[in-house]
Amino acid sequence: MGNMIETLCILFRLLLLMIALIIIGEPVRVALSKYSHLFRKLDFLQISVLNIYLGGLILYLIAMLPFHFFNANVAWAITVISGVLSIFLHKVALKKLNSLIRPVQKGTIDVRNYLSGNKIAVLQCSAVLGMFLVALCIQVSPLPTLLFGSIHDTSLHSLYVQVMLENQGVPPTMQPYLQEGIIYPQAAHVFFAYGCLIFGYMPPEAIFYITALFQALIILSAYYIGKSYSSRRLGLSLAFIFFCVSRWPRLLTWGGNPYVVAFPLQFISLSFIPFLQDLHADDSTWKKNLSLFAIGILLGYLAALHLTLYIIVMAAITVSTFVNVLRKRAFYELRNLLLVFAISIIPISPFIYRFVEWYPYPGHNIGLPSDIPIAPWTYVNLLNWLLFSEGISPYPPLVIMILGLVIFSCIIIYRKRRQLATLLNPTKVFSCLILACLILVLLFHLQYVFPPISIITGEAVRPTISIFISLCFLVGVFNVILYDTLINYFRKRLTRIILPSKEVFEKTVAIALTFLILFSIYSPFLYYTITQDTGYLVESYSKFAVTTSDDYELMLWMRDNLPKNSVILVNDYEPGMFIPSISHLKAIYPWVLSKDSLNYQRLVEMILNGTMSPAVYDAMKQLDITHVYVGADYSYKWAKNRKWDPLVFLSNPSFNLIKKIGAAYLFEVLYGKPEVVYKDSFEYTNVYDMGWQFINAEGCQFKGSGYVSTNSSYTYNGTHNLVITAKNEGGLFYANRIYRTIYIWDTSNVTFSFYINATAGFSPPDALSISIWDTSWNQSICFTTPDSLYAEHNSTIILSASIGLFSYNISAIWQKTHNATLPTRFFITIQNIDFDGVENVGYVGDILVKVGH
Ligand SMILES: [Ca+2]
Ligand SMILES: [Ca+2]
């Protein structure tokens, strides 16, 4: 129930955000449709999705200008002014609407008349809108259970948004969090930042939620392209394909947030191709030039959203232009293409400038650590990726169905190519898109074959996804053909059996039968979308969305309590990645190129192994680390556990536990003596918080009682000692046992010392013992009070007294007892055994593990 309300809240806010963006874009759209050839004859669904990007373009412009006024006041002002302007621009239309709503008078149109006159259009639009809303619900429903999304992609983009908010615009570098310059085009981040400014979202929240909105918007943009190329019917068919057939970008969970945000604009951009073909030859040059300029700017805006999608669209436009040039010698198209290409550079020119300026620096950016390895892109087998790693669909039965549909669609479209009529243009564009993507995939492969001559580097996965997308477009075209064929077939059949006068009835039956067939073809897709998608999203998000509420609370605490100049060491597979955007503190390193620094990676690895040697402290000192953050959970990395163990730091005198919330820890680095890896004087109240754990003692454990705590009796050092009690209640004996893990970085000369006091209630063979165990619980050495039953084992050392401070070289004892080196990771156990039923109260204090001399 709580989740349901939260889902509705997120949904409601996303719809409000969408409306705000639509309003900001509206004056631009009205102006463009008036003074250029673009954006005429759009219906309200097309306008909705288009305006979001026109609005985004305005916000991007404000954020890119170097005046630092991209803030909440300006964001609100723009929204309100655009709202007023939109009302003013639509004065006439609003009056008409007003007359529609008022009771019917003579000479005005009645709502009912209007609806019945446009029955089919209204139905089709409602279907698209319905699919959009259902898709949005599916996208949003997993969000309340997860915090913030992927600790990698989302945290990286949060950092960009955070510096944008702090600078009230897009800054040149990620200061004060990093020295790195910002080359990644920031248009998608402007949407996220706008969400933060309007709703007070935290950057990671804004990114996680707003990405879901754009995942659902793909349905409206698929409708947009279908309707602008052919008809509302094709629009509806394409919307349906992206509602339940194509998994991209709906089920994309690993992040890629700007990619998702750019996706719908990519579809809209494909609708610009006819405008480059100079269809309005008799119009004024001024209007033509404005159209070309607007197309160029919008394509450049697509580049600012996501560069690869821009390259794909430009490639498709180029292919289609060249086809026309070859067939019709239409050279003016080539001129238009070049013009548009040149203009499209404008919106991303600041980033191109930075890229060129910083290219000679190591790693092609400024402020990177000097030890960044420059590795070539790893090779991806694309066919393998598409077919066998959920590239087509995460559900195996659907993979087969989609492949079948695609093959069948291509055959039918090829055979019917002469009768396509209104479907001809979209089919041509979608074919150009396939061809363009194939060329791009080949070009991308050049970098593996001839690295020096390849100008296109990067991943080849995205053009492969676009090939899949264009095949989905063809399936959408096929649906319309199938619909027409079926209707004709049924009507012919039905005229034979039904009287000619019942034409309406016959038409209805034909439509019903056609829909029944289409429904049965697509029912598996609908089934999986409605029943499985939410579960799939939750499961695959949670591999990377591992931030817990403990982490979140601790990061908020850090924001309010740590000094601003703190530098926090984080593990790149833990939620600490979000520290810059939540705590507003510097983290080493966020999910940026800097994190590949060999020094940092070695540091992460050494802590992972618990090897806290002087090298660790040297590396931390070099990076000016003041604190270490250990998260509550860790992200998926091919079944490898990349999580740091808090026990490496707990009771290590070089670290001071500043704050612990649940399983999330923050340590201050004291840079003490690395030789002492563990020093426990039990000066705390909760032993479990400090890493000690219970183990079930063997024997008659349930016939007795005992507790473990710290108190101030018999203290040896400081004010507290560990107290561990055991009392046999009718069994043979009762044992109370606790343990914890110790990590050492040198096994050769390890000193183990402890204070022990076993006088209260102990009588032979009662014993208080403290042991070292290997982590598989096979080998051990045990130090026990006199008169213990353990004495018969050769791995047991009898202490000379029941009270006192003892110290041993356990490396030597382990070597002698087990003929092996002491393990680098072992357990210390403390055990109290009572036989006589008189409660044993044992005290332990000042355990110390020290390596070296
Ligand atoms: Ca103490
Ligand atoms: Ca006893």
mmCIF file of N, CA and C and ligand atoms in Angstrom, residues 681-683 715-721 845-846, ligand 1:
data_model
loop_
_atom_site.group_PDB
_atom_site.id
_atom_site.type_symbol
_atom_site.label_atom_id
_atom_site.label_comp_id
_atom_site.label_asym_id
_atom_site.label_seq_id
_atom_site.Cartn_x
_atom_site.Cartn_y
_atom_site.Cartn_z
ATOM 1 N N SER A 681 40.151 -2.704 23.041
ATOM 2 C CA SER A 681 40.116 -2.537 24.487
ATOM 3 C C SER A 681 38.682 -2.571 25.005
ATOM 4 N N PHE A 682 37.754 -2.852 24.117
ATOM 5 C CA PHE A 682 36.319 -2.988 24.445
ATOM 6 C C PHE A 682 35.743 -1.737 25.091
ATOM 7 N N GLU A 683 36.223 -0.591 24.670
ATOM 8 C CA GLU A 683 35.693 0.673 25.200
ATOM 9 C C GLU A 683 34.450 1.077 24.406
ATOM 10 N N THR A 715 38.401 -3.992 35.173
ATOM 11 C CA THR A 715 39.008 -3.432 33.971
ATOM 12 C C THR A 715 40.511 -3.459 34.079
ATOM 13 N N TYR A 716 41.098 -3.742 32.941
ATOM 14 C CA TYR A 716 42.558 -3.787 32.892
ATOM 15 C C TYR A 716 43.092 -2.468 32.359
ATOM 16 N N ASN A 717 42.426 -1.976 31.303
ATOM 17 C CA ASN A 717 42.899 -0.765 30.645
ATOM 18 C C ASN A 717 41.663 0.029 30.230
ATOM 19 N N GLY A 718 41.610 1.312 30.523
ATOM 20 C CA GLY A 718 40.442 2.121 30.187
ATOM 21 C C GLY A 718 39.319 1.854 31.157
ATOM 22 N N THR A 719 38.109 2.011 30.740
ATOM 23 C CA THR A 719 36.980 1.887 31.659
ATOM 24 C C THR A 719 36.140 0.643 31.409
ATOM 25 N N HIS A 720 36.374 -0.052 30.266
ATOM 26 C CA HIS A 720 35.521 -1.208 29.953
ATOM 27 C C HIS A 720 36.331 -2.448 29.589
ATOM 28 N N ASN A 721 35.728 -3.600 29.841
ATOM 29 C CA ASN A 721 36.267 -4.894 29.426
ATOM 30 C C ASN A 721 35.167 -5.684 28.764
ATOM 31 N N GLY A 845 40.253 -8.402 28.019
ATOM 32 C CA GLY A 845 40.532 -7.008 27.674
ATOM 33 C C GLY A 845 41.775 -6.897 26.833
ATOM 34 N N ASP A 846 41.880 -5.775 26.138
ATOM 35 C CA ASP A 846 43.096 -5.451 25.393
ATOM 36 C C ASP A 846 43.657 -6.579 24.534
HETATM 37 CA CA CA B 1 39.439 -1.675 28.128
#
